[in-house]
């Protein structure tokens, strides 16, 4: 027997053994990464089956490249949608679990930016003045060692809306919010050092502060939308799913949805409603209707034109699995792409 007859089988055995070892090593890293991301065993099993179906190598790549995850979720939703069992699948846990996988990994990707001081706020960042029950948008235009300046653009249309801010004085404090991406917000109060009226707006100079708190209530990705023709009704008995035509309120007639997440939405309304009011909201996504039950938050004035409008946050309390799947589609836009 020659050396060639011995070496070739040994090399082949080594290659096969090495391939199996790397394969299982990849799966081990995948499971460890999935557990660190917060996925439970059921969601991990679903994700593992997707990795096998769409031949993702190495498996842990799905946690390093969000585009890879998005692509396989799009492909899987398209496969389910085109199958004869789409209606059944939409009414089951499977489609919802696909969105849950994305949602959980989203939360892993969102991390505490740990903003220690307002000196680290980026230039031109949008800062919201959260005061006088009005959300007023401003921009950072300068940063110094002891202070930073905001510019509030005003014109004939929004001048009435911003009127309360014109009365602010040196030494007072403003409540402000700064958003980080889509998952995190910071709240802080800053002391006013000066207010200067400029040609196209107002410049407000504020003292730097370390008293910054991170708001974790935005635990879901938020998406700007423009949904009209929604059907809304008030619930006189919270927990009841009975909404009668007589329960409709004039304030709801021309309401629209301007942003949505898996946890709630923001309504644009012609007039404010009672905070804490329980409502039912019905709208369709890709011609699939669903009803959502929620609680109205505080109304913030958006403008004071001839037809003033208000922004009202709605916290969803209850929905169906199809409804949650519809929300997932609005937020991530995976279906049919």
Coordinates of C-alpha atoms in Angstrom, one line a residue:
X1 CA 0.0 0.0 0.0
X2 CA 1.5 3.4 -1.1
X3 CA 1.6 6.5 1.0
X4 CA -0.9 8.1 -1.5
X5 CA -3.5 5.4 -0.6
X6 CA -3.1 6.3 3.1
X7 CA -2.8 10.1 2.8
X8 CA -5.8 10.7 0.6
X9 CA -8.4 9.0 3.0
X10 CA -6.8 10.8 6.0
X11 CA -7.1 14.2 4.2
X12 CA -10.7 13.5 3.2
X13 CA -11.5 12.5 6.8
X14 CA -9.8 15.6 8.1
X15 CA -11.7 17.9 5.7
X16 CA -15.0 16.3 6.7
X17 CA -14.3 16.4 10.4
X18 CA -13.2 20.0 10.1
X19 CA -16.3 20.9 8.2
X20 CA -18.6 19.3 10.8
X21 CA -16.6 21.0 13.6
X22 CA -16.9 24.4 12.0
X23 CA -20.7 23.8 11.3
X24 CA -21.4 22.9 14.9
X25 CA -19.1 25.7 16.1
X26 CA -21.2 28.1 14.0
X27 CA -24.4 26.8 15.5
X28 CA -23.0 27.1 19.1
X29 CA -22.1 30.7 18.4
X30 CA -25.5 31.3 16.9
X31 CA -27.3 29.9 20.0
X32 CA -25.1 31.9 22.3
X33 CA -25.7 35.1 20.3
X34 CA -29.4 34.4 20.2
X35 CA -29.6 34.0 24.0
X36 CA -27.6 37.2 24.5
X37 CA -30.1 39.0 22.2
X38 CA -33.0 37.9 24.4
X39 CA -34.7 35.4 22.1
X40 CA -36.5 32.5 23.9
X41 CA -36.0 28.9 22.8
X42 CA -39.1 28.9 20.6
X43 CA -38.0 32.0 18.6
X44 CA -34.5 30.7 18.4
X45 CA -35.8 27.4 16.9
X46 CA -37.8 29.4 14.3
X47 CA -34.7 31.5 13.4
X48 CA -32.5 28.4 13.2
X49 CA -34.9 26.9 10.7
X50 CA -34.8 30.1 8.6
X51 CA -31.0 30.0 8.6
X52 CA -31.1 26.4 7.3
X53 CA -33.7 27.2 4.7
X54 CA -31.9 30.3 3.4
X55 CA -28.4 28.9 3.8
X56 CA -26.9 31.6 6.0
X57 CA -23.3 30.8 6.9
X58 CA -22.0 31.4 9.4
X59 CA -25.2 31.3 11.3
X60 CA -24.2 34.0 13.8
X61 CA -23.8 36.4 10.9
X62 CA -27.5 37.2 11.3
X63 CA -26.7 39.1 14.5
X64 CA -23.9 41.1 13.0
X65 CA -25.6 42.3 9.8
X66 CA -29.2 43.6 10.2
X67 CA -29.6 43.5 6.4
X68 CA -29.2 39.7 6.4
X69 CA -31.9 39.3 9.0
X70 CA -34.2 41.7 7.1
X71 CA -33.7 39.8 3.9
X72 CA -34.6 36.4 5.3
X73 CA -37.6 37.8 7.1
X74 CA -38.8 39.4 3.9
X75 CA -38.3 36.1 2.0
X76 CA -40.0 34.1 4.6
X77 CA -43.1 36.4 4.8
X78 CA -43.3 36.4 1.0
X79 CA -43.1 32.6 1.0
X80 CA -45.9 32.4 3.6
X81 CA -48.0 35.0 1.8
X82 CA -47.9 33.2 -1.5
X83 CA -48.6 29.8 0.0
X84 CA -52.2 28.5 0.1
X85 CA -52.1 28.6 3.9
X86 CA -51.6 32.4 4.1
X87 CA -54.9 33.2 5.8
X88 CA -54.3 30.5 8.3
X89 CA -50.7 31.6 8.9
X90 CA -51.8 35.2 9.3
X91 CA -54.2 34.1 12.0
X92 CA -51.6 31.9 13.8
X93 CA -48.6 32.7 15.8
X94 CA -46.0 32.1 13.1
X95 CA -46.2 35.5 11.3
X96 CA -46.3 37.3 14.6
X97 CA -43.3 35.4 15.8
X98 CA -41.3 36.6 12.7
X99 CA -41.9 40.2 13.8
X100 CA -41.1 39.3 17.4
X101 CA -37.7 38.1 16.3
X102 CA -37.0 41.4 14.7
X103 CA -38.4 43.3 17.6
X104 CA -36.3 41.5 20.2
X105 CA -33.1 41.9 18.2
X106 CA -34.0 45.6 17.8
X107 CA -34.0 45.9 21.6
X108 CA -30.6 44.2 21.7
X109 CA -29.2 46.7 19.1
X110 CA -30.5 49.7 21.1
X111 CA -28.0 50.5 23.7
X112 CA -27.6 53.1 26.4
X113 CA -25.7 56.0 24.8
X114 CA -24.9 57.1 28.3
X115 CA -25.1 60.8 27.6
X116 CA -23.1 62.3 30.5
X117 CA -23.6 66.0 29.7
X118 CA -25.4 68.2 27.2
X119 CA -22.0 69.2 25.9
X120 CA -22.1 65.9 24.0
X121 CA -25.3 66.7 22.1
X122 CA -24.5 66.7 18.4
X123 CA -24.6 69.9 16.3
X124 CA -27.8 70.4 14.4
X125 CA -29.6 67.8 16.5
X126 CA -33.4 68.3 16.9
X127 CA -34.4 69.2 20.5
X128 CA -38.0 69.2 21.4
X129 CA -39.3 71.8 24.0
X130 CA -41.9 69.8 26.0
X131 CA -43.7 72.7 27.6
X132 CA -47.0 74.5 27.7
X133 CA -48.7 71.3 26.3
X134 CA -47.0 72.0 23.0
X135 CA -44.2 70.1 21.4
X136 CA -41.9 72.7 19.8
X137 CA -39.1 71.7 17.5
X138 CA -35.7 73.5 17.7
X139 CA -32.1 72.8 16.5
X140 CA -28.8 73.1 18.2
X141 CA -26.8 75.8 16.4
X142 CA -23.8 76.2 18.7
X143 CA -22.0 74.5 21.5
X144 CA -19.7 76.1 24.1
X145 CA -17.9 75.0 27.3
X146 CA -20.7 76.4 29.5
X147 CA -23.7 76.7 27.3
X148 CA -25.4 75.7 24.1
X149 CA -27.8 77.5 21.8
X150 CA -31.1 76.4 20.2
X151 CA -32.8 78.1 17.2
X152 CA -36.6 78.1 17.1
X153 CA -37.7 79.0 13.5
X154 CA -40.9 81.1 13.5
X155 CA -43.1 82.4 10.7
X156 CA -46.6 83.9 10.3
X157 CA -48.2 80.4 10.5
X158 CA -46.6 79.1 13.7
X159 CA -46.1 82.4 15.6
X160 CA -49.3 81.9 17.7
X161 CA -48.2 78.4 18.6
X162 CA -44.9 79.6 19.9
X163 CA -46.3 82.6 21.7
X164 CA -45.9 81.0 25.2
X165 CA -42.2 80.5 24.6
X166 CA -41.7 84.2 23.7
X167 CA -42.5 85.0 27.3
X168 CA -39.7 82.9 28.8
X169 CA -37.0 84.8 30.7
X170 CA -33.4 84.4 31.8
X171 CA -33.1 82.2 34.8
X172 CA -36.1 80.0 34.1
X173 CA -35.9 76.3 33.1
X174 CA -37.1 74.6 29.9
X175 CA -38.1 70.9 29.7
X176 CA -36.4 69.3 26.7
X177 CA -36.3 66.0 24.9
X178 CA -33.6 64.6 22.6
X179 CA -34.1 61.4 20.6
X180 CA -31.4 58.9 19.9
X181 CA -32.3 56.9 16.8
X182 CA -35.7 55.2 17.0
X183 CA -35.4 53.5 20.4
X184 CA -34.2 55.9 23.0
X185 CA -35.0 59.4 24.3
X186 CA -33.4 61.7 26.8
X187 CA -35.2 64.2 29.0
X188 CA -33.5 67.1 30.8
X189 CA -34.2 70.6 32.1
X190 CA -31.8 73.4 31.2
X191 CA -31.5 76.9 32.7
X192 CA -32.0 79.8 30.3
X193 CA -29.1 82.2 30.0
X194 CA -30.5 84.4 27.3
X195 CA -33.2 84.8 24.7
X196 CA -32.6 86.7 21.4
X197 CA -35.1 87.5 18.7
X198 CA -33.6 87.0 15.2
X199 CA -34.9 87.7 11.7
X200 CA -36.5 84.3 11.2
X201 CA -36.8 82.9 14.7
X202 CA -35.6 82.9 18.2
X203 CA -32.2 81.9 19.7
X204 CA -32.3 80.4 23.2
X205 CA -29.0 80.0 25.0
X206 CA -29.1 77.4 27.8
X207 CA -26.6 76.4 30.5
X208 CA -25.1 72.9 30.2
X209 CA -26.4 70.3 32.6
X210 CA -25.5 66.8 33.8
X211 CA -29.0 66.0 35.0
X212 CA -30.1 63.9 32.0
X213 CA -32.5 61.0 32.4
X214 CA -33.0 58.3 29.7
X215 CA -36.6 57.4 28.9
X216 CA -37.1 53.7 28.2
X217 CA -40.8 53.8 27.4
X218 CA -40.0 53.8 23.7
X219 CA -39.2 50.1 23.6
X220 CA -40.4 49.6 20.1
X221 CA -39.4 50.9 16.7
X222 CA -41.5 53.8 15.6
X223 CA -42.5 54.6 12.0
X224 CA -43.9 57.7 10.5
X225 CA -47.2 57.0 8.6
X226 CA -50.1 58.8 7.1
X227 CA -53.3 56.8 7.6
X228 CA -56.6 58.4 7.0
X229 CA -60.1 57.0 7.0
X230 CA -59.7 55.2 10.4
X231 CA -62.8 54.3 12.4
X232 CA -62.7 55.2 16.1
X233 CA -65.1 54.8 19.0
X234 CA -65.0 55.4 22.7
X235 CA -65.3 52.5 25.1
X236 CA -67.5 53.3 28.0
X237 CA -66.6 50.1 29.7
X238 CA -62.9 49.4 29.5
X239 CA -62.3 45.8 28.7
X240 CA -65.4 45.5 26.6
X241 CA -65.0 45.0 22.9
X242 CA -68.4 46.3 22.0
X243 CA -68.2 49.6 20.0
X244 CA -71.5 50.9 18.8
X245 CA -72.0 53.7 16.1
X246 CA -73.6 55.8 18.8
X247 CA -70.3 55.8 20.7
X248 CA -68.5 57.8 18.0
X249 CA -67.4 61.3 19.0
X250 CA -67.1 64.3 16.7
X251 CA -63.5 64.7 17.7
X252 CA -62.7 61.4 16.1
X253 CA -64.3 62.0 12.7
X254 CA -61.3 63.4 10.8
X255 CA -58.6 61.8 12.9
X256 CA -55.5 60.3 11.2
X257 CA -52.5 58.2 12.4
X258 CA -49.2 60.0 11.9
X259 CA -46.8 57.4 13.6
X260 CA -47.1 53.8 14.8
X261 CA -45.2 51.2 16.8
X262 CA -46.0 47.8 18.1
X263 CA -47.0 49.4 21.4
X264 CA -49.2 52.3 20.2
X265 CA -49.7 55.1 17.8
X266 CA -49.9 58.9 17.6
X267 CA -53.2 60.5 16.3
X268 CA -53.6 63.9 14.7
X269 CA -57.0 65.3 15.9
X270 CA -58.9 68.5 15.3
X271 CA -59.7 68.9 19.0
X272 CA -58.3 67.3 22.2
X273 CA -60.1 64.6 24.0
X274 CA -60.2 63.5 27.6
X275 CA -56.9 62.0 28.7
X276 CA -57.2 58.4 29.8
X277 CA -60.2 57.8 27.6
X278 CA -60.5 54.2 26.3
X279 CA -61.0 53.9 22.6
X280 CA -61.2 51.3 19.8
X281 CA -59.4 52.1 16.5
X282 CA -59.9 50.2 13.3
X283 CA -57.8 50.4 10.1
X284 CA -56.5 48.1 7.4
X285 CA -53.0 47.1 6.2
X286 CA -52.8 45.6 2.8
X287 CA -56.6 45.3 2.9
X288 CA -56.5 43.2 6.1
X289 CA -58.6 45.0 8.8
X290 CA -57.9 44.9 12.5
X291 CA -59.2 46.6 15.7
X292 CA -56.9 48.0 18.4
X293 CA -58.1 48.9 21.9
X294 CA -56.1 51.7 23.6
X295 CA -55.9 54.5 26.1
X296 CA -55.6 58.2 25.0
X297 CA -52.6 60.2 26.4
X298 CA -52.2 63.9 26.8
X299 CA -52.9 66.1 23.8
X300 CA -50.2 68.4 22.5
X301 CA -51.1 71.3 20.3
X302 CA -49.4 71.0 16.9
X303 CA -50.4 74.4 15.4
X304 CA -52.7 77.3 15.8
X305 CA -53.8 77.9 12.2
X306 CA -57.3 78.5 11.2
X307 CA -57.9 74.8 11.8
X308 CA -55.7 73.9 14.8
X309 CA -54.7 70.3 15.3
X310 CA -53.5 68.2 18.2
X311 CA -51.2 65.2 18.6
X312 CA -52.4 62.5 21.0
X313 CA -50.5 59.4 21.9
X314 CA -52.4 56.2 22.2
X315 CA -51.2 53.2 24.2
X316 CA -52.5 50.0 22.8
X317 CA -54.0 47.7 25.5
X318 CA -55.3 44.8 23.4
X319 CA -55.4 43.6 19.8
X320 CA -55.6 40.3 17.8
X321 CA -52.6 38.4 16.3
X322 CA -53.5 39.7 12.9
X323 CA -53.6 43.2 14.3
X324 CA -50.1 42.9 15.7
X325 CA -48.9 41.4 12.5
X326 CA -50.3 44.4 10.7
X327 CA -48.4 46.7 13.0
X328 CA -45.2 44.7 12.3
X329 CA -45.8 45.3 8.6
X330 CA -46.3 49.0 9.1
X331 CA -43.1 49.3 11.1
X332 CA -40.8 47.1 9.2
X333 CA -42.4 46.9 5.7
X334 CA -41.4 43.3 5.1
X335 CA -44.5 41.9 3.6
X336 CA -44.8 41.8 -0.2
X337 CA -41.3 43.2 -0.8

